Amino acid sequence: MLGEKGFDLWANGYDADVNLTDDDGKYPFAGYKDILAQIYTTIMLKSPCNVLDIGIGTGVLASKLEDGGNKVTGIDFSEEMLAITASKIPQTTLIKHDFTKGLPKILEGLQFDFIISTYAMHHLDDAAKINLIQDAAKLLAPGGQIIIGDIAFETEEAQNTCRTESGDEWDDDEFYLVTETLTPKLGQFSWAYRQISHCGGILTITP
């Protein structure tokens, strides 16, 4: 699993690498552009919105949302990726923070219409995912939603099939979202899941 320094080094080539894998329909980024597009469409239906982007990366989705009239606050632990995002959308509030250690205290008291995370939550195991979701829910405005787009599967069987097909490309250090194991732990939250590609999906959570 890449850490902060790894993502700093990858920052300049990240978008090109992701797009190439998506275009080839291969793990891990098959469906990437469709996932971002569907999240964008969901938010734009209620625009203008206040959006928190957890793991904002190079700001691909955030820049589109800002262009659409929304206000985005972004969190990431990679200084280089935040620099790329700042060059695209200098007006955006960007916070350097490792979300695997929870949400930054600076967000306390703020409210967001949408809290999104794309291709970042796989750094957290299920227990940590649930903790982050619970903390994020406290920042939602009435009627708000959490939307997670990531490497994801409906069942363990589907994940195992992808693991086998991916061979040496599979990353055993990451914790992919599997709805049949994660969603029973969501407790009081309502949820909906859409499989977008063989290895990518969108989980929407509503308090």
CSV table of C-alpha atoms in Angstrom, one decimal:
chain,number,residue,atom,x,y,z
A,1,MET,CA,0.0,0.0,0.0
A,2,LEU,CA,1.4,3.4,-0.9
A,3,GLY,CA,2.0,5.9,1.8
A,4,GLU,CA,2.3,9.7,1.7
A,5,LYS,CA,5.7,9.7,0.0
A,6,GLY,CA,4.5,7.1,-2.6
A,7,PHE,CA,1.5,9.3,-3.6
A,8,ASP,CA,3.8,12.4,-3.7
A,9,LEU,CA,6.0,10.6,-6.2
A,10,TRP,CA,2.9,9.3,-8.2
A,11,ALA,CA,1.1,12.6,-8.2
A,12,ASN,CA,2.2,13.9,-11.6
A,13,GLY,CA,1.5,10.6,-13.4
A,14,TYR,CA,-1.6,9.6,-11.4
A,15,ASP,CA,-4.3,10.8,-13.7
A,16,ALA,CA,-2.7,9.4,-16.8
A,17,ASP,CA,-2.2,6.0,-15.2
A,18,VAL,CA,-5.7,5.8,-13.9
A,19,ASN,CA,-7.2,6.8,-17.2
A,20,LEU,CA,-5.1,4.2,-19.1
A,21,THR,CA,-6.3,1.4,-16.8
A,22,ASP,CA,-9.9,2.6,-17.0
A,23,ASP,CA,-9.8,2.7,-20.8
A,24,ASP,CA,-8.4,-0.9,-20.8
A,25,GLY,CA,-11.2,-2.0,-18.5
A,26,LYS,CA,-8.8,-3.5,-16.1
A,27,TYR,CA,-8.5,-3.8,-12.3
A,28,PRO,CA,-8.2,-1.6,-10.3
A,29,PHE,CA,-9.6,1.4,-12.2
A,30,ALA,CA,-12.1,0.0,-14.6
A,31,GLY,CA,-15.2,2.2,-14.3
A,32,TYR,CA,-13.3,5.1,-12.8
A,33,LYS,CA,-14.7,7.8,-15.1
A,34,ASP,CA,-18.2,6.4,-15.0
A,35,ILE,CA,-18.1,6.4,-11.2
A,36,LEU,CA,-16.9,10.0,-11.0
A,37,ALA,CA,-19.5,11.0,-13.6
A,38,GLN,CA,-22.4,9.5,-11.7
A,39,ILE,CA,-21.3,11.1,-8.4
A,40,TYR,CA,-21.0,14.4,-10.2
A,41,THR,CA,-24.5,14.0,-11.7
A,42,THR,CA,-26.0,13.2,-8.3
A,43,ILE,CA,-24.5,16.3,-6.7
A,44,MET,CA,-25.4,18.6,-9.7
A,45,LEU,CA,-29.0,17.7,-9.3
A,46,LYS,CA,-29.0,19.5,-6.0
A,47,SER,CA,-26.4,22.2,-6.9
A,48,PRO,CA,-25.2,24.5,-5.4
A,49,CYS,CA,-23.9,22.3,-2.6
A,50,ASN,CA,-21.3,22.3,0.1
A,51,VAL,CA,-19.1,19.3,-0.5
A,52,LEU,CA,-16.4,17.6,1.6
A,53,ASP,CA,-14.1,15.5,-0.5
A,54,ILE,CA,-12.1,12.9,1.6
A,55,GLY,CA,-9.0,11.9,-0.3
A,56,ILE,CA,-9.4,14.7,-2.9
A,57,GLY,CA,-6.2,13.6,-4.7
A,58,THR,CA,-5.5,15.6,-7.9
A,59,GLY,CA,-8.9,17.2,-7.8
A,60,VAL,CA,-10.4,15.6,-10.9
A,61,LEU,CA,-14.0,15.5,-9.5
A,62,ALA,CA,-13.6,18.5,-7.2
A,63,SER,CA,-12.6,20.8,-10.1
A,64,LYS,CA,-15.7,19.8,-12.1
A,65,LEU,CA,-17.9,20.3,-9.0
A,66,GLU,CA,-16.4,23.7,-8.4
A,67,ASP,CA,-17.0,24.7,-12.0
A,68,GLY,CA,-20.6,23.6,-11.6
A,69,GLY,CA,-21.1,26.2,-8.8
A,70,ASN,CA,-20.5,24.0,-5.7
A,71,LYS,CA,-18.2,24.8,-2.8
A,72,VAL,CA,-15.6,22.0,-2.1
A,73,THR,CA,-13.4,21.4,0.9
A,74,GLY,CA,-10.8,18.7,0.3
A,75,ILE,CA,-8.6,16.5,2.5
A,76,ASP,CA,-5.6,14.6,1.4
A,77,PHE,CA,-2.3,13.5,3.0
A,78,SER,CA,-0.2,14.0,-0.2
A,79,GLU,CA,1.3,17.5,-0.4
A,80,GLU,CA,2.1,17.0,-4.1
A,81,MET,CA,-1.5,16.0,-5.0
A,82,LEU,CA,-2.9,18.9,-3.0
A,83,ALA,CA,-0.5,21.2,-5.0
A,84,ILE,CA,-2.0,19.9,-8.3
A,85,THR,CA,-5.5,20.4,-7.0
A,86,ALA,CA,-4.7,23.9,-5.9
A,87,SER,CA,-3.4,24.7,-9.4
A,88,LYS,CA,-6.8,23.6,-10.8
A,89,ILE,CA,-9.1,25.2,-8.2
A,90,PRO,CA,-7.1,27.7,-6.1
A,91,GLN,CA,-10.3,28.9,-4.4
A,92,THR,CA,-10.9,25.5,-2.8
A,93,THR,CA,-10.2,25.0,0.9
A,94,LEU,CA,-7.6,22.2,1.0
A,95,ILE,CA,-6.5,20.5,4.2
A,96,LYS,CA,-3.3,18.3,4.5
A,97,HIS,CA,-4.4,15.5,6.7
A,98,ASP,CA,-4.2,11.7,6.9
A,99,PHE,CA,-7.8,10.6,7.1
A,100,THR,CA,-6.8,7.1,8.1
A,101,LYS,CA,-6.4,8.7,11.5
A,102,GLY,CA,-9.9,10.2,11.5
A,103,LEU,CA,-11.2,13.6,10.3
A,104,PRO,CA,-9.4,16.8,11.2
A,105,LYS,CA,-10.7,18.8,14.1
A,106,ILE,CA,-10.9,21.9,11.9
A,107,LEU,CA,-14.1,20.5,10.4
A,108,GLU,CA,-16.0,20.4,13.7
A,109,GLY,CA,-19.1,22.5,13.5
A,110,LEU,CA,-19.2,22.6,9.7
A,111,GLN,CA,-22.0,21.1,7.6
A,112,PHE,CA,-21.9,19.6,4.2
A,113,ASP,CA,-24.7,18.6,1.8
A,114,PHE,CA,-22.5,15.8,0.4
A,115,ILE,CA,-19.4,14.0,1.8
A,116,ILE,CA,-17.7,12.1,-1.0
A,117,SER,CA,-14.7,9.8,-1.2
A,118,THR,CA,-13.4,8.4,-4.5
A,119,TYR,CA,-10.7,5.7,-4.6
A,120,ALA,CA,-9.5,6.4,-1.1
A,121,MET,CA,-11.5,4.4,1.4
A,122,HIS,CA,-9.7,1.2,0.3
A,123,HIS,CA,-6.9,2.2,2.6
A,124,LEU,CA,-9.1,1.5,5.6
A,125,ASP,CA,-10.3,-1.9,6.9
A,126,ASP,CA,-14.0,-2.3,7.6
A,127,ALA,CA,-13.8,-1.2,11.2
A,128,ALA,CA,-12.0,2.0,10.2
A,129,LYS,CA,-14.4,2.6,7.3
A,130,ILE,CA,-17.4,2.4,9.7
A,131,ASN,CA,-15.7,4.8,12.2
A,132,LEU,CA,-15.0,7.3,9.4
A,133,ILE,CA,-18.6,7.0,8.1
A,134,GLN,CA,-20.0,7.6,11.6
A,135,ASP,CA,-17.7,10.6,12.1
A,136,ALA,CA,-18.5,12.0,8.6
A,137,ALA,CA,-22.3,11.6,9.2
A,138,LYS,CA,-22.0,14.1,12.1
A,139,LEU,CA,-20.9,16.8,9.5
A,140,LEU,CA,-23.9,16.2,7.2
A,141,ALA,CA,-26.5,18.9,6.8
A,142,PRO,CA,-30.1,17.8,7.0
A,143,GLY,CA,-30.9,15.6,4.0
A,144,GLY,CA,-27.2,15.1,3.3
A,145,GLN,CA,-25.5,12.0,2.0
A,146,ILE,CA,-22.2,10.2,2.0
A,147,ILE,CA,-21.1,8.9,-1.4
A,148,ILE,CA,-18.2,6.4,-1.7
A,149,GLY,CA,-16.9,5.5,-5.2
A,150,ASP,CA,-14.2,2.9,-5.1
A,151,ILE,CA,-12.8,-0.5,-6.0
A,152,ALA,CA,-15.8,-2.4,-4.7
A,153,PHE,CA,-17.8,-5.6,-5.0
A,154,GLU,CA,-21.2,-6.8,-4.1
A,155,THR,CA,-20.0,-10.2,-2.8
A,156,GLU,CA,-16.8,-11.9,-1.5
A,157,GLU,CA,-17.2,-14.3,-4.5
A,158,ALA,CA,-17.1,-11.4,-6.9
A,159,GLN,CA,-14.0,-10.0,-5.2
A,160,ASN,CA,-12.3,-13.5,-5.3
A,161,THR,CA,-13.1,-13.8,-9.0
A,162,CYS,CA,-11.4,-10.4,-9.7
A,163,ARG,CA,-8.4,-11.4,-7.5
A,164,THR,CA,-7.9,-14.5,-9.5
A,165,GLU,CA,-8.3,-12.8,-12.9
A,166,SER,CA,-6.0,-9.9,-11.9
A,167,GLY,CA,-3.1,-12.3,-10.9
A,168,ASP,CA,0.0,-10.4,-9.9
A,169,GLU,CA,-1.7,-7.1,-10.3
A,170,TRP,CA,-3.9,-7.7,-7.2
A,171,ASP,CA,-2.9,-5.6,-4.2
A,172,ASP,CA,-3.3,-7.7,-1.0
A,173,ASP,CA,-2.5,-4.7,1.2
A,174,GLU,CA,-5.7,-2.8,0.4
A,175,PHE,CA,-9.2,-3.3,1.9
A,176,TYR,CA,-11.8,-3.2,-0.8
A,177,LEU,CA,-15.4,-2.4,-0.2
A,178,VAL,CA,-17.6,-5.6,-0.2
A,179,THR,CA,-21.2,-4.7,0.4
A,180,GLU,CA,-22.3,-8.0,1.8
A,181,THR,CA,-19.8,-7.7,4.6
A,182,LEU,CA,-19.7,-4.0,5.2
A,183,THR,CA,-23.3,-2.9,5.0
A,184,PRO,CA,-24.6,-5.1,7.9
A,185,LYS,CA,-22.3,-3.0,10.0
A,186,LEU,CA,-23.8,0.3,9.0
A,187,GLY,CA,-26.4,0.1,11.8
A,188,GLN,CA,-28.9,3.0,11.7
A,189,PHE,CA,-27.8,4.2,8.2
A,190,SER,CA,-29.8,3.6,5.0
A,191,TRP,CA,-27.7,2.6,2.0
A,192,ALA,CA,-27.8,1.9,-1.7
A,193,TYR,CA,-25.1,0.3,-3.9
A,194,ARG,CA,-24.5,0.3,-7.6
A,195,GLN,CA,-21.9,-1.9,-9.3
A,196,ILE,CA,-20.4,0.2,-12.1
A,197,SER,CA,-17.7,-2.2,-13.4
A,198,HIS,CA,-16.4,-5.6,-12.5
A,199,CYS,CA,-14.2,-4.0,-9.9
A,200,GLY,CA,-15.8,-0.6,-9.1
A,201,GLY,CA,-19.0,0.6,-7.5
A,202,ILE,CA,-20.8,3.4,-5.6
A,203,LEU,CA,-22.1,3.2,-2.1
A,204,THR,CA,-24.5,5.9,-1.0
A,205,ILE,CA,-25.2,6.3,2.7
A,206,THR,CA,-28.0,8.3,4.3
A,207,PRO,CA,-28.4,8.9,8.0
